[in-house]
């Protein structure tokens, strides 16, 4: 099997539970932070959009009131040019106005900012429903998302209701502002996430350092190359600090045991050396006694021979 194949096989066997504590603590923090940031941003953006739409509806209501008053005289006199001028001015004054239309009580369009609408008679149910308006009303335009219509009756002092003003207001500006806010929130969330993850990773590395160092010391101890005089720094009173303190106590006890073993081994070595010396002396004495016995036996043989 080639080296690349071995590396690839090792990479496939990697599991999240095999990762270090820094990874295991930082990733959940980042995930929770990101989820909370997305949730809060979504809620804030939705609330902000609702507020902006309500403000837009209020502004459109304020716009149509004086416009309906100004339109009453031109409608009564059938001055369509003046009606058209007033509608064009209103549309230019507010960029959120999509269209403005004036309809008489018979449903005939007197003027409109939309091309080709002037002179037509309303036929759609939605359009003819505006003729029944007796006060300012706002409604969504079917089939046209991001658009609502403000309807207000146009009244003349003597004649009463002489027409209806319909102003379509687009929420495209609100949607664009919402997208900008969402983009800014996303950038802020990414920056905050990166900063928070960095702080969490650094803090986690500092917290788990005693565990990592203890693991290295135990690995050295298992390999037989450990320095029994080295100790871990106890920098806190939490679980990691107590772990470092317990490891140091373990190393102190192990060093004491090894010291006692060495001392006992020294005593045994000394006793062995003394025993070896005594044995040597005993052997020498035995040899001397044997020699004396041999001499005595030789003397006895000589005496016996004479």
Coordinates of N, CA, C and O in Angstrom, one line a residue, residues 228-229 231 250-260:
X228 N 11.3 12.5 35.9 CA 10.5 12.5 37.1 C 10.6 13.8 37.9 O 9.8 14.0 38.9
X229 N 11.4 14.7 37.5 CA 11.6 15.9 38.3 C 10.7 17.0 37.7 O 10.5 18.1 38.3
X231 N 7.3 19.0 36.6 CA 5.9 19.1 37.2 C 5.1 20.0 36.3 O 5.6 20.8 35.6
X250 N 0.8 12.6 41.9 CA 1.2 11.2 41.4 C 2.6 11.1 41.0 O 3.3 10.1 41.4
X251 N 3.2 12.1 40.4 CA 4.6 12.1 40.1 C 5.5 12.1 41.3 O 6.5 11.4 41.4
X252 N 5.0 12.9 42.3 CA 5.8 12.9 43.6 C 5.8 11.5 44.2 O 6.8 11.0 44.7
X253 N 4.6 10.9 44.3 CA 4.5 9.5 44.8 C 5.4 8.5 44.0 O 6.0 7.6 44.6
X254 N 5.3 8.6 42.7 CA 6.1 7.7 41.8 C 7.6 7.9 42.0 O 8.3 7.0 42.1
X255 N 8.0 9.2 42.1 CA 9.4 9.5 42.4 C 9.8 8.9 43.7 O 10.9 8.4 43.9
X256 N 8.9 9.1 44.7 CA 9.3 8.5 46.1 C 9.4 7.0 46.0 O 10.3 6.4 46.6
X257 N 8.5 6.4 45.3 CA 8.5 4.9 45.2 C 9.8 4.5 44.5 O 10.5 3.5 44.9
X258 N 10.1 5.1 43.4 CA 11.3 4.8 42.6 C 12.6 5.0 43.5 O 13.5 4.3 43.5
X259 N 12.5 6.2 44.3 CA 13.7 6.4 45.2 C 13.8 5.4 46.2 O 15.0 4.9 46.5
X260 N 12.7 4.9 46.8 CA 12.8 3.8 47.8 C 13.3 2.5 47.2 O 14.1 1.8 47.8

